[in-house]
Short mmCIF file of N, CA and C in Angstrom, two decimals:
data_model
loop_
_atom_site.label_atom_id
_atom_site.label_comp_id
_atom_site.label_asym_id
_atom_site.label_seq_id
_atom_site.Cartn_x
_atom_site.Cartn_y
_atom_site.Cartn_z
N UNK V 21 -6.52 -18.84 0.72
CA UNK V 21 -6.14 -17.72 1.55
C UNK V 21 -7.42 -17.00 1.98
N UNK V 22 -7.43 -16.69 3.08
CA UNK V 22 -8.53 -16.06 3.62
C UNK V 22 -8.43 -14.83 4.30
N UNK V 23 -7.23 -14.13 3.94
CA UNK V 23 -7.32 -12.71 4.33
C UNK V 23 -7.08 -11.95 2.58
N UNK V 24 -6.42 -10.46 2.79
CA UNK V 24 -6.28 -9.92 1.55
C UNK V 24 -4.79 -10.81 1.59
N UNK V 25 -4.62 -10.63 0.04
CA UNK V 25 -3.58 -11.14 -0.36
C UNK V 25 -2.17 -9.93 -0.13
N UNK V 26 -2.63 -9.12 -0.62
CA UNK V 26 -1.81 -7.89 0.50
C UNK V 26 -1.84 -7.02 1.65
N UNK V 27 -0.76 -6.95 2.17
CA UNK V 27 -1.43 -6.23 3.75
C UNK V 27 -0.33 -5.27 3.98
N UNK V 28 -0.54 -4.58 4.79
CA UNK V 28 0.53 -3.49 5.48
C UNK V 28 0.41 -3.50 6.63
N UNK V 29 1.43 -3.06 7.16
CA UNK V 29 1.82 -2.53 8.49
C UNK V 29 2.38 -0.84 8.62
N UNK V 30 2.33 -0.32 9.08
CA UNK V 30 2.77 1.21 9.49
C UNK V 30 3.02 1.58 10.80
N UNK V 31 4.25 1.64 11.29
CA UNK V 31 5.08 1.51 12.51
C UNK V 31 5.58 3.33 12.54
N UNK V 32 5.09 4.30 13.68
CA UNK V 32 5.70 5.43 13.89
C UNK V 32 7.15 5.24 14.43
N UNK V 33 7.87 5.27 14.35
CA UNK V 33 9.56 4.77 14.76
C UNK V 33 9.64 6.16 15.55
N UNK V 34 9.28 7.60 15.42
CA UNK V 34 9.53 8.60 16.41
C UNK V 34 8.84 8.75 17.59
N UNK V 35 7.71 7.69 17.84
CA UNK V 35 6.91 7.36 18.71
C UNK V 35 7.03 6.15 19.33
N UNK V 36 7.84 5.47 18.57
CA UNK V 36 7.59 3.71 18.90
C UNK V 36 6.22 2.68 18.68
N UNK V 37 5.22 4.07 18.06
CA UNK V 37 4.12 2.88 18.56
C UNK V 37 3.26 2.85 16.89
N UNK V 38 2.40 2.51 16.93
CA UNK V 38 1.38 2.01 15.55
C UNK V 38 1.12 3.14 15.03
N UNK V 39 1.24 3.30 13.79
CA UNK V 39 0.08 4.45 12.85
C UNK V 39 -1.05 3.93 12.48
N UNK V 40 -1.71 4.83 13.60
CA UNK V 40 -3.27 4.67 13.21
C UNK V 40 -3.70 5.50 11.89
N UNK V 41 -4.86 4.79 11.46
CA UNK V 41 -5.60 6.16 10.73
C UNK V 41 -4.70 6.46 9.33
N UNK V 42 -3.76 5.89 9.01
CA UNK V 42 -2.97 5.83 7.72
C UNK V 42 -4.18 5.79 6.26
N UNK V 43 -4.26 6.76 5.80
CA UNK V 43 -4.89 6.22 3.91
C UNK V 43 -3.93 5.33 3.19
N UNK V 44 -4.69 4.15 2.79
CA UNK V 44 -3.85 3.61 1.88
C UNK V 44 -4.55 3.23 0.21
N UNK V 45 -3.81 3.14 -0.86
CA UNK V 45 -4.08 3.11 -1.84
C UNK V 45 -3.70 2.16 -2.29
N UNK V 46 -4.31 1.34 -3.11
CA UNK V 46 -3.43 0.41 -3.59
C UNK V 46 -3.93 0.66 -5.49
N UNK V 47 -2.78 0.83 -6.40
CA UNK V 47 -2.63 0.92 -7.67
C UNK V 47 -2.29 -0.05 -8.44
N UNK V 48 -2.81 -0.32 -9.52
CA UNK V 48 -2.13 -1.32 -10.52
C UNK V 48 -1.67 -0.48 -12.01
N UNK V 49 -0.93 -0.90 -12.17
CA UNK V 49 0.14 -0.25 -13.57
C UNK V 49 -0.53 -0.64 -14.87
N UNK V 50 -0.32 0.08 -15.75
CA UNK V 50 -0.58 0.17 -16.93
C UNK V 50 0.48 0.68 -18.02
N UNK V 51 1.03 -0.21 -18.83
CA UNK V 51 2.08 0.55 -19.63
C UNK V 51 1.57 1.07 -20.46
N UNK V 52 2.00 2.03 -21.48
CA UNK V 52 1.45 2.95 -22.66
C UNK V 52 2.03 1.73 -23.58
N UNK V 53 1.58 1.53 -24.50
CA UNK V 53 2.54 1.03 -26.13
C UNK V 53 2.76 1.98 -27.26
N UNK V 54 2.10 2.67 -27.10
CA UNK V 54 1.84 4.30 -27.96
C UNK V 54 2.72 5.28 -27.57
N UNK V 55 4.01 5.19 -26.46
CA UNK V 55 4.62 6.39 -25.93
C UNK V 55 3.63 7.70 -25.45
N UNK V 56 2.53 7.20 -24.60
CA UNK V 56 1.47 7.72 -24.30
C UNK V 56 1.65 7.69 -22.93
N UNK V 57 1.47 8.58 -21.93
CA UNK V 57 1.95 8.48 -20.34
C UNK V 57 1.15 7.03 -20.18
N UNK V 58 2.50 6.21 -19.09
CA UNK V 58 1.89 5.32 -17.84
C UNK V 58 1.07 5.91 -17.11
N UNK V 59 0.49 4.89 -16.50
CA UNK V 59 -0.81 4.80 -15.84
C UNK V 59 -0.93 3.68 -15.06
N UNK V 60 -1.33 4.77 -13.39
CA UNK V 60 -1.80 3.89 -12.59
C UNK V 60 -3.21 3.71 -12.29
N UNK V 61 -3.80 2.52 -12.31
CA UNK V 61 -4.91 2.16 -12.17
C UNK V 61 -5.70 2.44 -10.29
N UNK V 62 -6.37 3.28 -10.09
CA UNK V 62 -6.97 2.62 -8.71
C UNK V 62 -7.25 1.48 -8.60
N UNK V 63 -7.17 0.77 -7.39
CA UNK V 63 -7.49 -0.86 -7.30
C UNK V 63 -8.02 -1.37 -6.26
N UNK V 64 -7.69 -0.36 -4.61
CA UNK V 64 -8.34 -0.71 -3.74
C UNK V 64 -7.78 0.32 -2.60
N UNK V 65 -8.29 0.94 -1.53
CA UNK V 65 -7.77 1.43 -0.39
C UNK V 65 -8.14 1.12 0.58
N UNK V 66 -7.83 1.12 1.81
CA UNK V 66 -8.05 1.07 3.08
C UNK V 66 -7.30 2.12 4.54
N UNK V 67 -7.66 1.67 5.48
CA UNK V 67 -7.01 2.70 6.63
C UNK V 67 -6.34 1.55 7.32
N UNK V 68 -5.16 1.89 7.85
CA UNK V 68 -4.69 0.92 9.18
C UNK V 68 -5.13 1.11 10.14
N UNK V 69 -5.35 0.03 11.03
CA UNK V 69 -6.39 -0.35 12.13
C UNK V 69 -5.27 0.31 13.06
N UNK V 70 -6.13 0.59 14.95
CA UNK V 70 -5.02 0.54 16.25
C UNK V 70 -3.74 0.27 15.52
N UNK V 71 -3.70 -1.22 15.49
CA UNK V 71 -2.19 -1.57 15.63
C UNK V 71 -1.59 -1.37 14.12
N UNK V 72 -1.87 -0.35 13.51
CA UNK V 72 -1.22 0.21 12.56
C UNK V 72 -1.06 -1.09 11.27
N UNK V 73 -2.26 -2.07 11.13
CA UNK V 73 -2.25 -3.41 10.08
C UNK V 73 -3.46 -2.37 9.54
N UNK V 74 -3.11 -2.74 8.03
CA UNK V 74 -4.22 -2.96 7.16
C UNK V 74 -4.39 -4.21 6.71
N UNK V 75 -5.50 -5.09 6.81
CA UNK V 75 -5.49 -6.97 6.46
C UNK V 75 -6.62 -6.75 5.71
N UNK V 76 -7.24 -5.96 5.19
CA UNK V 76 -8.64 -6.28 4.55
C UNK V 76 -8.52 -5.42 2.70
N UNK V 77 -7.02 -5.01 2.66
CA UNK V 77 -7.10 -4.06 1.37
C UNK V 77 -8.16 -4.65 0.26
N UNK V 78 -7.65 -6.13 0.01
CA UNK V 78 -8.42 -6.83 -1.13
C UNK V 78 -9.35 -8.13 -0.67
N UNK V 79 -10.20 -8.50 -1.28
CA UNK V 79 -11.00 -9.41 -0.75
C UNK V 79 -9.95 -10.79 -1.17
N UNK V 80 -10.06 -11.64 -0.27
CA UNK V 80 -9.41 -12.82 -0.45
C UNK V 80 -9.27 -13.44 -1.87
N UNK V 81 -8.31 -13.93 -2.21
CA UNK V 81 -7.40 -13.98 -3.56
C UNK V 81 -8.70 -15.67 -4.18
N UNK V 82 -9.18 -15.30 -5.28
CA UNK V 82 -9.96 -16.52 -5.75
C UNK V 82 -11.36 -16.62 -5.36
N UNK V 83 -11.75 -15.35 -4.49
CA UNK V 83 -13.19 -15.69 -3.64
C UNK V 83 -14.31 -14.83 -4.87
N UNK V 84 -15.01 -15.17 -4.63
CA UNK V 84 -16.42 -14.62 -5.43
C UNK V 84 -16.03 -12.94 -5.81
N UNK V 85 -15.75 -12.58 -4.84
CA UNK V 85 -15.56 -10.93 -4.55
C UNK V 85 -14.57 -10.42 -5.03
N UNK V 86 -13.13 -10.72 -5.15
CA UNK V 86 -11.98 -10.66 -5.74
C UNK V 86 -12.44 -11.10 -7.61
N UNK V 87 -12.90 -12.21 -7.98
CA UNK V 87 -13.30 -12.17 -8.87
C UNK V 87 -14.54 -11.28 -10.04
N UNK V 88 -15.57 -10.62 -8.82
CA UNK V 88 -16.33 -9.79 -9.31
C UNK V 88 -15.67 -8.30 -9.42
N UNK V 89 -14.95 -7.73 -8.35
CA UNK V 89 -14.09 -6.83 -8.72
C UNK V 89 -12.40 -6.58 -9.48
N UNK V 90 -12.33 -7.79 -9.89
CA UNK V 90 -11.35 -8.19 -10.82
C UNK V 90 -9.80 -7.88 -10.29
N UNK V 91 -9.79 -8.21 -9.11
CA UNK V 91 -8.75 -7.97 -7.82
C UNK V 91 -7.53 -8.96 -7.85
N UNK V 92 -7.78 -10.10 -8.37
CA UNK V 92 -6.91 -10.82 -8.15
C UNK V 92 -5.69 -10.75 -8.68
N UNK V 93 -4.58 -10.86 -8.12
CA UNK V 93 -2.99 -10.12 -8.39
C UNK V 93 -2.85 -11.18 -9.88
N UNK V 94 -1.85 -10.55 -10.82
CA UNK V 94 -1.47 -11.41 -11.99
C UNK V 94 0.18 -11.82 -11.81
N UNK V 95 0.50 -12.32 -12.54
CA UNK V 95 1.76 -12.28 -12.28
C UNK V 95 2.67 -11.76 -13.36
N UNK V 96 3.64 -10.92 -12.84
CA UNK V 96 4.12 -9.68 -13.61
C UNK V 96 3.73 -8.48 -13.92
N UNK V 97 3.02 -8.40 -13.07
CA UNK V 97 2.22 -6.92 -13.04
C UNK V 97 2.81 -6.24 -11.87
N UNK V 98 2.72 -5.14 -12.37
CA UNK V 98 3.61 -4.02 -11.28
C UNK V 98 2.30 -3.23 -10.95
N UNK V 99 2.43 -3.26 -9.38
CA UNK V 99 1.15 -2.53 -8.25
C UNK V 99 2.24 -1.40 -7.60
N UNK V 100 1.51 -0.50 -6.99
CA UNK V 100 1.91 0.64 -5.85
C UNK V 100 0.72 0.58 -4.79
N UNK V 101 1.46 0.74 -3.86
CA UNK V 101 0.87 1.21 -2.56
C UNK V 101 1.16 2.58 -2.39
N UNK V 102 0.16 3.55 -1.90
CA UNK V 102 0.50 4.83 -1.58
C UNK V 102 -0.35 5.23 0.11
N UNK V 103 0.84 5.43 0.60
CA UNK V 103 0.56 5.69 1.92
C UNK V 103 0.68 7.12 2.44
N UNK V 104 -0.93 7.55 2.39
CA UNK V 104 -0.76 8.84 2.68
C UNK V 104 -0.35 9.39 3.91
N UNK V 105 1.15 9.99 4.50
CA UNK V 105 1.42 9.99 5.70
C UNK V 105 0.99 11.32 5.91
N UNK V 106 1.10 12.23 4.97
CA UNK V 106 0.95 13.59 5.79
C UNK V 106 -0.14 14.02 6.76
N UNK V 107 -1.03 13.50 6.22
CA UNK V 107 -2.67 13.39 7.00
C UNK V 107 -2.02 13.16 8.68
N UNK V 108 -1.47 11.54 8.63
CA UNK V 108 -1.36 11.29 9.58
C UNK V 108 -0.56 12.54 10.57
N UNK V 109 0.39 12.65 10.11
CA UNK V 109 1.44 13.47 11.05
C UNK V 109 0.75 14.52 11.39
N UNK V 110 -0.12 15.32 10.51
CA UNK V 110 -0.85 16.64 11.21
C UNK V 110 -1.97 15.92 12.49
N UNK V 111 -2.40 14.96 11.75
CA UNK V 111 -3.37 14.72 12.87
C UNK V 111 -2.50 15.01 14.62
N UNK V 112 -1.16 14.35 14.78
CA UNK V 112 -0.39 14.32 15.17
C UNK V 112 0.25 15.55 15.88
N UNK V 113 -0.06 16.43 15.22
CA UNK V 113 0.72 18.15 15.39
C UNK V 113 1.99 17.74 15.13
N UNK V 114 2.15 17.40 13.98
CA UNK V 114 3.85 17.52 13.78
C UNK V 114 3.55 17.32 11.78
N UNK V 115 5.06 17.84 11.50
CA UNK V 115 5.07 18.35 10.11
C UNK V 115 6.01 17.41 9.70
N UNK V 116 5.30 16.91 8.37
CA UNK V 116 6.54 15.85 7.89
C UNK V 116 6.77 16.36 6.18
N UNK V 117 7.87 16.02 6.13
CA UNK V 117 8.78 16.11 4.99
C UNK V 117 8.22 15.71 3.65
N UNK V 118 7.56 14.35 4.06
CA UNK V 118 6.53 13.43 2.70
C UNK V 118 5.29 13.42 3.23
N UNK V 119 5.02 13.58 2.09
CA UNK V 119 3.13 13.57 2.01
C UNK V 119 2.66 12.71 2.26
N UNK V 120 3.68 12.14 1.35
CA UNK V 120 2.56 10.31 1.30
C UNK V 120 4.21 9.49 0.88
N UNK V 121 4.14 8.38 0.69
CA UNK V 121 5.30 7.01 0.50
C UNK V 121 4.58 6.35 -0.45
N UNK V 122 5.05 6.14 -1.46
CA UNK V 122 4.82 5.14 -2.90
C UNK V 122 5.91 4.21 -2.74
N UNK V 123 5.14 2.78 -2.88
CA UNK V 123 6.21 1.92 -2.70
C UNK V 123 5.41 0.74 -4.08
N UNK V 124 6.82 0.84 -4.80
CA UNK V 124 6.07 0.37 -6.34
C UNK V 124 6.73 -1.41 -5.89
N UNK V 125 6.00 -2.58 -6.69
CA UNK V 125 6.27 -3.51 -6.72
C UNK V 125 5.67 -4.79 -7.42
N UNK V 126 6.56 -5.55 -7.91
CA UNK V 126 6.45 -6.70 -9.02
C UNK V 126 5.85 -7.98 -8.19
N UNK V 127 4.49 -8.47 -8.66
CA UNK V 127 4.00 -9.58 -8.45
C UNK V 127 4.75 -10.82 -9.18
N UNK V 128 5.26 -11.90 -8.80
CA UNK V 128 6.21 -12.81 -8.89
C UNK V 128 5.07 -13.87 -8.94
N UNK V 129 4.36 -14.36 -7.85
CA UNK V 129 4.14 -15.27 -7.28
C UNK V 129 2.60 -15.02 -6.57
N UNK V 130 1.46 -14.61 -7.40
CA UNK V 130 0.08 -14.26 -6.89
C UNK V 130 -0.65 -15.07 -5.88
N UNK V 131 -0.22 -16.32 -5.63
CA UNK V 131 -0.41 -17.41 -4.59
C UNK V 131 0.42 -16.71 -3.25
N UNK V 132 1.40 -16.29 -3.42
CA UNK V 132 1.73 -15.99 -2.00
C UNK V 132 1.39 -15.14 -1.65
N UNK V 133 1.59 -14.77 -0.42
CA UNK V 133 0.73 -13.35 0.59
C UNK V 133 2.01 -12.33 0.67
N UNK V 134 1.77 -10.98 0.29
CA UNK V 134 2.46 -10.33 0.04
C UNK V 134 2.74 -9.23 1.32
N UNK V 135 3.49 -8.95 1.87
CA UNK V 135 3.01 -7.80 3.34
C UNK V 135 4.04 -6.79 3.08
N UNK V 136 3.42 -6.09 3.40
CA UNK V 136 4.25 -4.67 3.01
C UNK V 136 4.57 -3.67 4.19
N UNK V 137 5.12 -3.79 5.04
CA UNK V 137 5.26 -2.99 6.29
C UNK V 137 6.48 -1.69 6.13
N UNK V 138 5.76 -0.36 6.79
CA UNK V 138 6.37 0.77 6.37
C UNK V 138 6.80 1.11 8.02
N UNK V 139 7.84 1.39 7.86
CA UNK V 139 8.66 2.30 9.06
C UNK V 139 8.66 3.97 9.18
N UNK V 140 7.90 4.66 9.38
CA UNK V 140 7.96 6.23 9.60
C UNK V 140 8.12 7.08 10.53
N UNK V 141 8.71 7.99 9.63
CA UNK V 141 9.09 9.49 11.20
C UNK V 141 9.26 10.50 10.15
N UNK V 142 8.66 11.80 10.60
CA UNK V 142 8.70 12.87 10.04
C UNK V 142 9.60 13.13 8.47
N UNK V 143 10.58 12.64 8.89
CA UNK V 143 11.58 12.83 7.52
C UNK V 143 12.25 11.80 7.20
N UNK V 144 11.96 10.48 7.85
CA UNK V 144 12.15 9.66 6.83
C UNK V 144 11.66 8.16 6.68
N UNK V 145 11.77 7.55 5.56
CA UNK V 145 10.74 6.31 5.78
C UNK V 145 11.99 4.71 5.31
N UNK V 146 11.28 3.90 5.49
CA UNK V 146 11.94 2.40 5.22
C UNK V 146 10.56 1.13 4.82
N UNK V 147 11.15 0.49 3.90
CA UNK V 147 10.42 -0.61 3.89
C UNK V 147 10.90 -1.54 3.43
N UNK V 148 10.12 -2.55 4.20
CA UNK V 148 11.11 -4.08 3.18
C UNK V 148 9.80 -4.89 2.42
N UNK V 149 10.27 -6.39 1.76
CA UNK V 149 9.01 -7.43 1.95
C UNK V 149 8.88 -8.18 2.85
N UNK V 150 7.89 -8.51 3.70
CA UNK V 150 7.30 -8.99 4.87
C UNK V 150 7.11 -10.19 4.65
N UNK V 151 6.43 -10.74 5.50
CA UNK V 151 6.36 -12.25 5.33
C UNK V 151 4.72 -12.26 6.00
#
């Protein structure tokens, strides 16, 4: 694979057109065994490009770089994406409801390419898994 192994999309649905300029986060989980708070790990961020894609979150899955920053997805590990929208919408002049969108999710299958595309408008959001 030669892009990131995860990617996003961010679609304004009250505009019709791309969210530019989106923060994105990407987290990896940590359980307590001690009944000690969970914990999310930072792991990588990026911005969505024009057409509202982020393709570069992680360095390609197995490459030198993914391995030196210890990136590569496991399987059964639970990641979050956090998509900071509020930024966006002010940039925007308009006021939204959520700050940001956490969208938590279980690695199955670290070989496949995972895409994560978010649907937004002021007050409310959607997402599925992508292909």
């Amino acid at each position: 694979m030669s892009k990131s192994p995860i990617t996003c999309h961010v679609l304004d649905a009250s505009t019709g057109k791309p969210a530019e300029g989106v923060l994105i986060r990407l987290q990896q989980y940590e359980h307590s065994e001690d009944n000690g708070a969970d914990i999310f790990h930072p792991l990588a961020k990026g911005v969505t490009n024009a057409d509202g894609r982020c393709l570069d979150l992680l360095p390609p899955a197995g490459s030198e770089e993914a391995k030196k920053e210890k990136t590569d997805l496991v399987v059964g590990q639970t990641y979050k994406v956090v998509f900071k929208t509020k930024e966006y919408f002010e940039r925007t002049n308009r006021k939204s409801f959520y700050p940001w969108v956490e969208i938590t999710f279980v690695i199955e299958n670290p070989e496949e390419h995972h895409h994560i595309p978010l649907l937004i408008s002021p007050y409310s959001f959607t997402t599925y898994r992508g292909s």
